C-alpha cells in the first residue's frame, strides 16, 4: 500500500484556521528577545495555510530551549528525551500515515547526543519534517560550546577557545542522502515561512536549518551574514533554475571554474561582465548530491552563505516501503496471529 503525502496544496482563501488556532495558550518561557519566538510564530502561520485538522499534527522534540516547542503548539506533541526525537517520530510515522509530523531540535540535541539518530532518519527518508534550530551554543545549560560552535569559541566550557572543528549539519544531511535540505534565518520570517511550506509539502524527510539568535549566551553569532545591513552582500538566496545573484545592487553572481585541484566556485561582477554566460544556475532537483554539497561549503568572507532550498529530490520513503513490504507478506502468509506468535513453536523453557 502506497502512502500518499497527507499534505494538500496550501491556500490563503476560505481556510478553516488562523494562526491563533495553533497557539496553545501556555506561557512561553523563552528569554525575551530569543529567536525561537519568530520561529514559533512563523510555524503557526504556516500551518494555518493548510486545510489540515489540528489533531493530525504532531510536534516531537528532544531536550533544549527549542524543544519546548510542542508546549506552545495547539496540536499533539511529545517532549521526549535528549537526541531521541527521531525515534518517536519514526514510530508515529510508521503506524499512522495520516499524521503530519514535525521534529523540532537544536544543534546540541541533534548533532551531539542525537547525532546517530539524526543521520538514520535522514538516510531512511521517513516522511517527517525536521527544523534544526542552530544557535551555535548550549543555551538551556547556560552557554557551553556546541557541535556547531566555531573553532576558537570562548565559552564557560572552552575558556581557552574551542579546538573542535565545527559540524556542518547540511553537509552531514547530504552525506546521509537527505532528499530535502534548506536553510533560513529567524530574522527573515517571510523567507522562513516559504521554506517551512516547501518542507511540509515534500514527501520524505525534510531538514530546515534555521540560523537562530541566542541573545543571552551567543548574541549575534550569525549577524555578520544575516544582519539586515549585511545580508544582501553576504548571503545568496537560492531560486531553482536561476543564477546565484546577490549584492545590494544585484551585481554579483557565482560561477564555477575547473582546474587541476577540482571545481572552484568564484564571485563574478556581472556589471563588468555583462555577457557572462557561465554563471552557476541553481538546480535543487539535481540527483547527484555533489552540487548541493558544494553549496553547503560556501562560507563568508570567501563566498556568500546560501539561504533557501539546496536540494529537493524524490525517493521512496521508508514508511511507504514498509507498508508495501507488509502488504506483500500478508498476501503470501495471511494475517498474523499474536497468540500463535507468542505461544508458537519458537519458544523455550529456562530451567
PDB file of N, CA, C and O in Angstrom, residues 2-35:
ATOM      1  N   UNK A   2       0.703   2.088  -1.005  1.00  0.00           N
ATOM      2  CA  UNK A   2       1.484   3.310  -1.047  1.00  0.00           C
ATOM      3  C   UNK A   2       0.929   4.325  -0.057  1.00  0.00           C
ATOM      4  O   UNK A   2      -0.273   4.359   0.205  1.00  0.00           O
ATOM      5  N   UNK A   3       1.782   5.152   0.505  1.00  0.00           N
ATOM      6  CA  UNK A   3       1.340   6.145   1.479  1.00  0.00           C
ATOM      7  C   UNK A   3       1.479   7.538   0.887  1.00  0.00           C
ATOM      8  O   UNK A   3       2.571   8.072   0.805  1.00  0.00           O
ATOM      9  N   UNK A   4       0.371   8.131   0.438  1.00  0.00           N
ATOM     10  CA  UNK A   4       0.464   9.471  -0.139  1.00  0.00           C
ATOM     11  C   UNK A   4       0.839  10.488   0.920  1.00  0.00           C
ATOM     12  O   UNK A   4       0.571  10.301   2.116  1.00  0.00           O
ATOM     13  N   UNK A   5       1.445  11.570   0.492  1.00  0.00           N
ATOM     14  CA  UNK A   5       1.746  12.663   1.409  1.00  0.00           C
ATOM     15  C   UNK A   5       0.425  13.260   1.880  1.00  0.00           C
ATOM     16  O   UNK A   5      -0.393  13.674   1.059  1.00  0.00           O
ATOM     17  N   UNK A   6       0.181  13.333   3.196  1.00  0.00           N
ATOM     18  CA  UNK A   6      -1.112  13.838   3.675  1.00  0.00           C
ATOM     19  C   UNK A   6      -1.249  15.350   3.611  1.00  0.00           C
ATOM     20  O   UNK A   6      -2.191  15.901   4.163  1.00  0.00           O
ATOM     21  N   UNK A   7      -0.318  16.028   2.941  1.00  0.00           N
ATOM     22  CA  UNK A   7      -0.360  17.487   2.894  1.00  0.00           C
ATOM     23  C   UNK A   7      -0.980  17.949   1.580  1.00  0.00           C
ATOM     24  O   UNK A   7      -0.416  17.736   0.512  1.00  0.00           O
ATOM     25  N   UNK A   8      -2.148  18.594   1.625  1.00  0.00           N
ATOM     26  CA  UNK A   8      -2.762  19.132   0.404  1.00  0.00           C
ATOM     27  C   UNK A   8      -2.052  20.422   0.010  1.00  0.00           C
ATOM     28  O   UNK A   8      -1.229  20.943   0.768  1.00  0.00           O
ATOM     29  N   UNK A   9      -2.348  20.969  -1.164  1.00  0.00           N
ATOM     30  CA  UNK A   9      -1.751  22.260  -1.532  1.00  0.00           C
ATOM     31  C   UNK A   9      -2.139  23.337  -0.521  1.00  0.00           C
ATOM     32  O   UNK A   9      -3.229  23.311   0.054  1.00  0.00           O
ATOM     33  N   UNK A  10      -1.235  24.297  -0.316  1.00  0.00           N
ATOM     34  CA  UNK A  10      -1.546  25.402   0.595  1.00  0.00           C
ATOM     35  C   UNK A  10      -2.535  26.345  -0.076  1.00  0.00           C
ATOM     36  O   UNK A  10      -2.711  26.328  -1.287  1.00  0.00           O
ATOM     37  N   UNK A  11      -3.154  27.174   0.755  1.00  0.00           N
ATOM     38  CA  UNK A  11      -4.172  28.083   0.236  1.00  0.00           C
ATOM     39  C   UNK A  11      -4.248  29.277   1.168  1.00  0.00           C
ATOM     40  O   UNK A  11      -3.812  29.209   2.320  1.00  0.00           O
ATOM     41  N   UNK A  12      -4.732  30.369   0.692  1.00  0.00           N
ATOM     42  CA  UNK A  12      -4.920  31.531   1.565  1.00  0.00           C
ATOM     43  C   UNK A  12      -6.369  32.005   1.543  1.00  0.00           C
ATOM     44  O   UNK A  12      -6.676  33.044   2.090  1.00  0.00           O
ATOM     45  N   UNK A  13      -7.246  31.240   0.898  1.00  0.00           N
ATOM     46  CA  UNK A  13      -8.635  31.654   0.759  1.00  0.00           C
ATOM     47  C   UNK A  13      -9.561  30.675   1.484  1.00  0.00           C
ATOM     48  O   UNK A  13      -9.475  29.471   1.293  1.00  0.00           O
ATOM     49  N   UNK A  14     -10.434  31.203   2.306  1.00  0.00           N
ATOM     50  CA  UNK A  14     -11.505  30.432   2.930  1.00  0.00           C
ATOM     51  C   UNK A  14     -11.008  29.189   3.672  1.00  0.00           C
ATOM     52  O   UNK A  14     -11.621  28.128   3.610  1.00  0.00           O
ATOM     53  N   UNK A  15      -9.899  29.330   4.338  1.00  0.00           N
ATOM     54  CA  UNK A  15      -9.387  28.209   5.116  1.00  0.00           C
ATOM     55  C   UNK A  15     -10.020  28.225   6.512  1.00  0.00           C
ATOM     56  O   UNK A  15     -10.373  29.287   7.039  1.00  0.00           O
ATOM     57  N   UNK A  16     -10.169  27.040   7.129  1.00  0.00           N
ATOM     58  CA  UNK A  16     -10.857  26.990   8.418  1.00  0.00           C
ATOM     59  C   UNK A  16     -10.017  27.458   9.598  1.00  0.00           C
ATOM     60  O   UNK A  16     -10.531  27.587  10.707  1.00  0.00           O
ATOM     61  N   UNK A  17      -8.715  27.724   9.389  1.00  0.00           N
ATOM     62  CA  UNK A  17      -7.838  28.036  10.520  1.00  0.00           C
ATOM     63  C   UNK A  17      -7.159  29.385  10.347  1.00  0.00           C
ATOM     64  O   UNK A  17      -6.979  29.889   9.242  1.00  0.00           O
ATOM     65  N   UNK A  18      -6.786  29.932  11.485  1.00  0.00           N
ATOM     66  CA  UNK A  18      -5.943  31.126  11.515  1.00  0.00           C
ATOM     67  C   UNK A  18      -4.706  30.783  12.336  1.00  0.00           C
ATOM     68  O   UNK A  18      -4.635  29.727  12.976  1.00  0.00           O
ATOM     69  N   UNK A  19      -3.759  31.692  12.341  1.00  0.00           N
ATOM     70  CA  UNK A  19      -2.549  31.476  13.148  1.00  0.00           C
ATOM     71  C   UNK A  19      -2.910  31.233  14.611  1.00  0.00           C
ATOM     72  O   UNK A  19      -2.346  30.351  15.268  1.00  0.00           O
ATOM     73  N   UNK A  20      -3.874  31.999  15.127  1.00  0.00           N
ATOM     74  CA  UNK A  20      -4.228  31.884  16.545  1.00  0.00           C
ATOM     75  C   UNK A  20      -4.780  30.505  16.902  1.00  0.00           C
ATOM     76  O   UNK A  20      -4.737  30.097  18.077  1.00  0.00           O
ATOM     77  N   UNK A  21      -5.321  29.788  15.932  1.00  0.00           N
ATOM     78  CA  UNK A  21      -5.825  28.442  16.212  1.00  0.00           C
ATOM     79  C   UNK A  21      -4.715  27.489  16.630  1.00  0.00           C
ATOM     80  O   UNK A  21      -4.977  26.441  17.223  1.00  0.00           O
ATOM     81  N   UNK A  22      -3.476  27.830  16.276  1.00  0.00           N
ATOM     82  CA  UNK A  22      -2.361  26.956  16.615  1.00  0.00           C
ATOM     83  C   UNK A  22      -1.573  27.448  17.827  1.00  0.00           C
ATOM     84  O   UNK A  22      -0.507  26.923  18.135  1.00  0.00           O
ATOM     85  N   UNK A  23      -2.103  28.470  18.506  1.00  0.00           N
ATOM     86  CA  UNK A  23      -1.473  28.978  19.728  1.00  0.00           C
ATOM     87  C   UNK A  23      -2.064  28.218  20.905  1.00  0.00           C
ATOM     88  O   UNK A  23      -3.281  28.222  21.109  1.00  0.00           O
ATOM     89  N   UNK A  24      -1.222  27.578  21.701  1.00  0.00           N
ATOM     90  CA  UNK A  24      -1.729  26.690  22.750  1.00  0.00           C
ATOM     91  C   UNK A  24      -2.272  27.442  23.961  1.00  0.00           C
ATOM     92  O   UNK A  24      -3.080  26.908  24.709  1.00  0.00           O
ATOM     93  N   UNK A  25      -1.810  28.649  24.206  1.00  0.00           N
ATOM     94  CA  UNK A  25      -2.225  29.369  25.400  1.00  0.00           C
ATOM     95  C   UNK A  25      -1.296  29.160  26.578  1.00  0.00           C
ATOM     96  O   UNK A  25      -1.439  29.807  27.624  1.00  0.00           O
ATOM     97  N   UNK A  26      -0.332  28.251  26.446  1.00  0.00           N
ATOM     98  CA  UNK A  26       0.657  28.064  27.504  1.00  0.00           C
ATOM     99  C   UNK A  26       1.578  29.279  27.574  1.00  0.00           C
ATOM    100  O   UNK A  26       1.866  29.926  26.562  1.00  0.00           O
ATOM    101  N   UNK A  27       2.056  29.579  28.775  1.00  0.00           N
ATOM    102  CA  UNK A  27       3.005  30.680  28.931  1.00  0.00           C
ATOM    103  C   UNK A  27       4.322  30.314  28.244  1.00  0.00           C
ATOM    104  O   UNK A  27       4.915  29.276  28.534  1.00  0.00           O
ATOM    105  N   UNK A  28       4.754  31.154  27.309  1.00  0.00           N
ATOM    106  CA  UNK A  28       6.008  30.896  26.590  1.00  0.00           C
ATOM    107  C   UNK A  28       7.172  31.318  27.489  1.00  0.00           C
ATOM    108  O   UNK A  28       7.256  32.474  27.911  1.00  0.00           O
ATOM    109  N   UNK A  29       8.066  30.381  27.743  1.00  0.00           N
ATOM    110  CA  UNK A  29       9.124  30.623  28.728  1.00  0.00           C
ATOM    111  C   UNK A  29      10.506  30.675  28.097  1.00  0.00           C
ATOM    112  O   UNK A  29      11.457  30.097  28.618  1.00  0.00           O
ATOM    113  N   UNK A  30      10.604  31.320  26.948  1.00  0.00           N
ATOM    114  CA  UNK A  30      11.918  31.594  26.390  1.00  0.00           C
ATOM    115  C   UNK A  30      12.369  32.977  26.855  1.00  0.00           C
ATOM    116  O   UNK A  30      11.538  33.817  27.239  1.00  0.00           O
ATOM    117  N   UNK A  31      13.670  33.241  26.780  1.00  0.00           N
ATOM    118  CA  UNK A  31      14.180  34.547  27.192  1.00  0.00           C
ATOM    119  C   UNK A  31      13.610  35.636  26.279  1.00  0.00           C
ATOM    120  O   UNK A  31      13.449  35.414  25.072  1.00  0.00           O
ATOM    121  N   UNK A  32      13.316  36.810  26.820  1.00  0.00           N
ATOM    122  CA  UNK A  32      12.870  37.913  25.961  1.00  0.00           C
ATOM    123  C   UNK A  32      13.895  38.176  24.856  1.00  0.00           C
ATOM    124  O   UNK A  32      15.090  38.253  25.127  1.00  0.00           O
ATOM    125  N   UNK A  33      13.410  38.282  23.641  1.00  0.00           N
ATOM    126  CA  UNK A  33      14.298  38.541  22.508  1.00  0.00           C
ATOM    127  C   UNK A  33      14.850  37.311  21.836  1.00  0.00           C
ATOM    128  O   UNK A  33      15.573  37.411  20.845  1.00  0.00           O
ATOM    129  N   UNK A  34      14.532  36.108  22.353  1.00  0.00           N
ATOM    130  CA  UNK A  34      15.022  34.852  21.771  1.00  0.00           C
ATOM    131  C   UNK A  34      14.464  34.690  20.350  1.00  0.00           C
ATOM    132  O   UNK A  34      13.300  34.973  20.082  1.00  0.00           O
ATOM    133  N   UNK A  35      15.304  34.167  19.466  1.00  0.00           N
ATOM    134  CA  UNK A  35      14.868  33.935  18.090  1.00  0.00           C
ATOM    135  C   UNK A  35      13.805  32.864  17.969  1.00  0.00           C
ATOM    136  O   UNK A  35      13.129  32.768  16.925  1.00  0.00           O
TER     137      UNK A  35
END
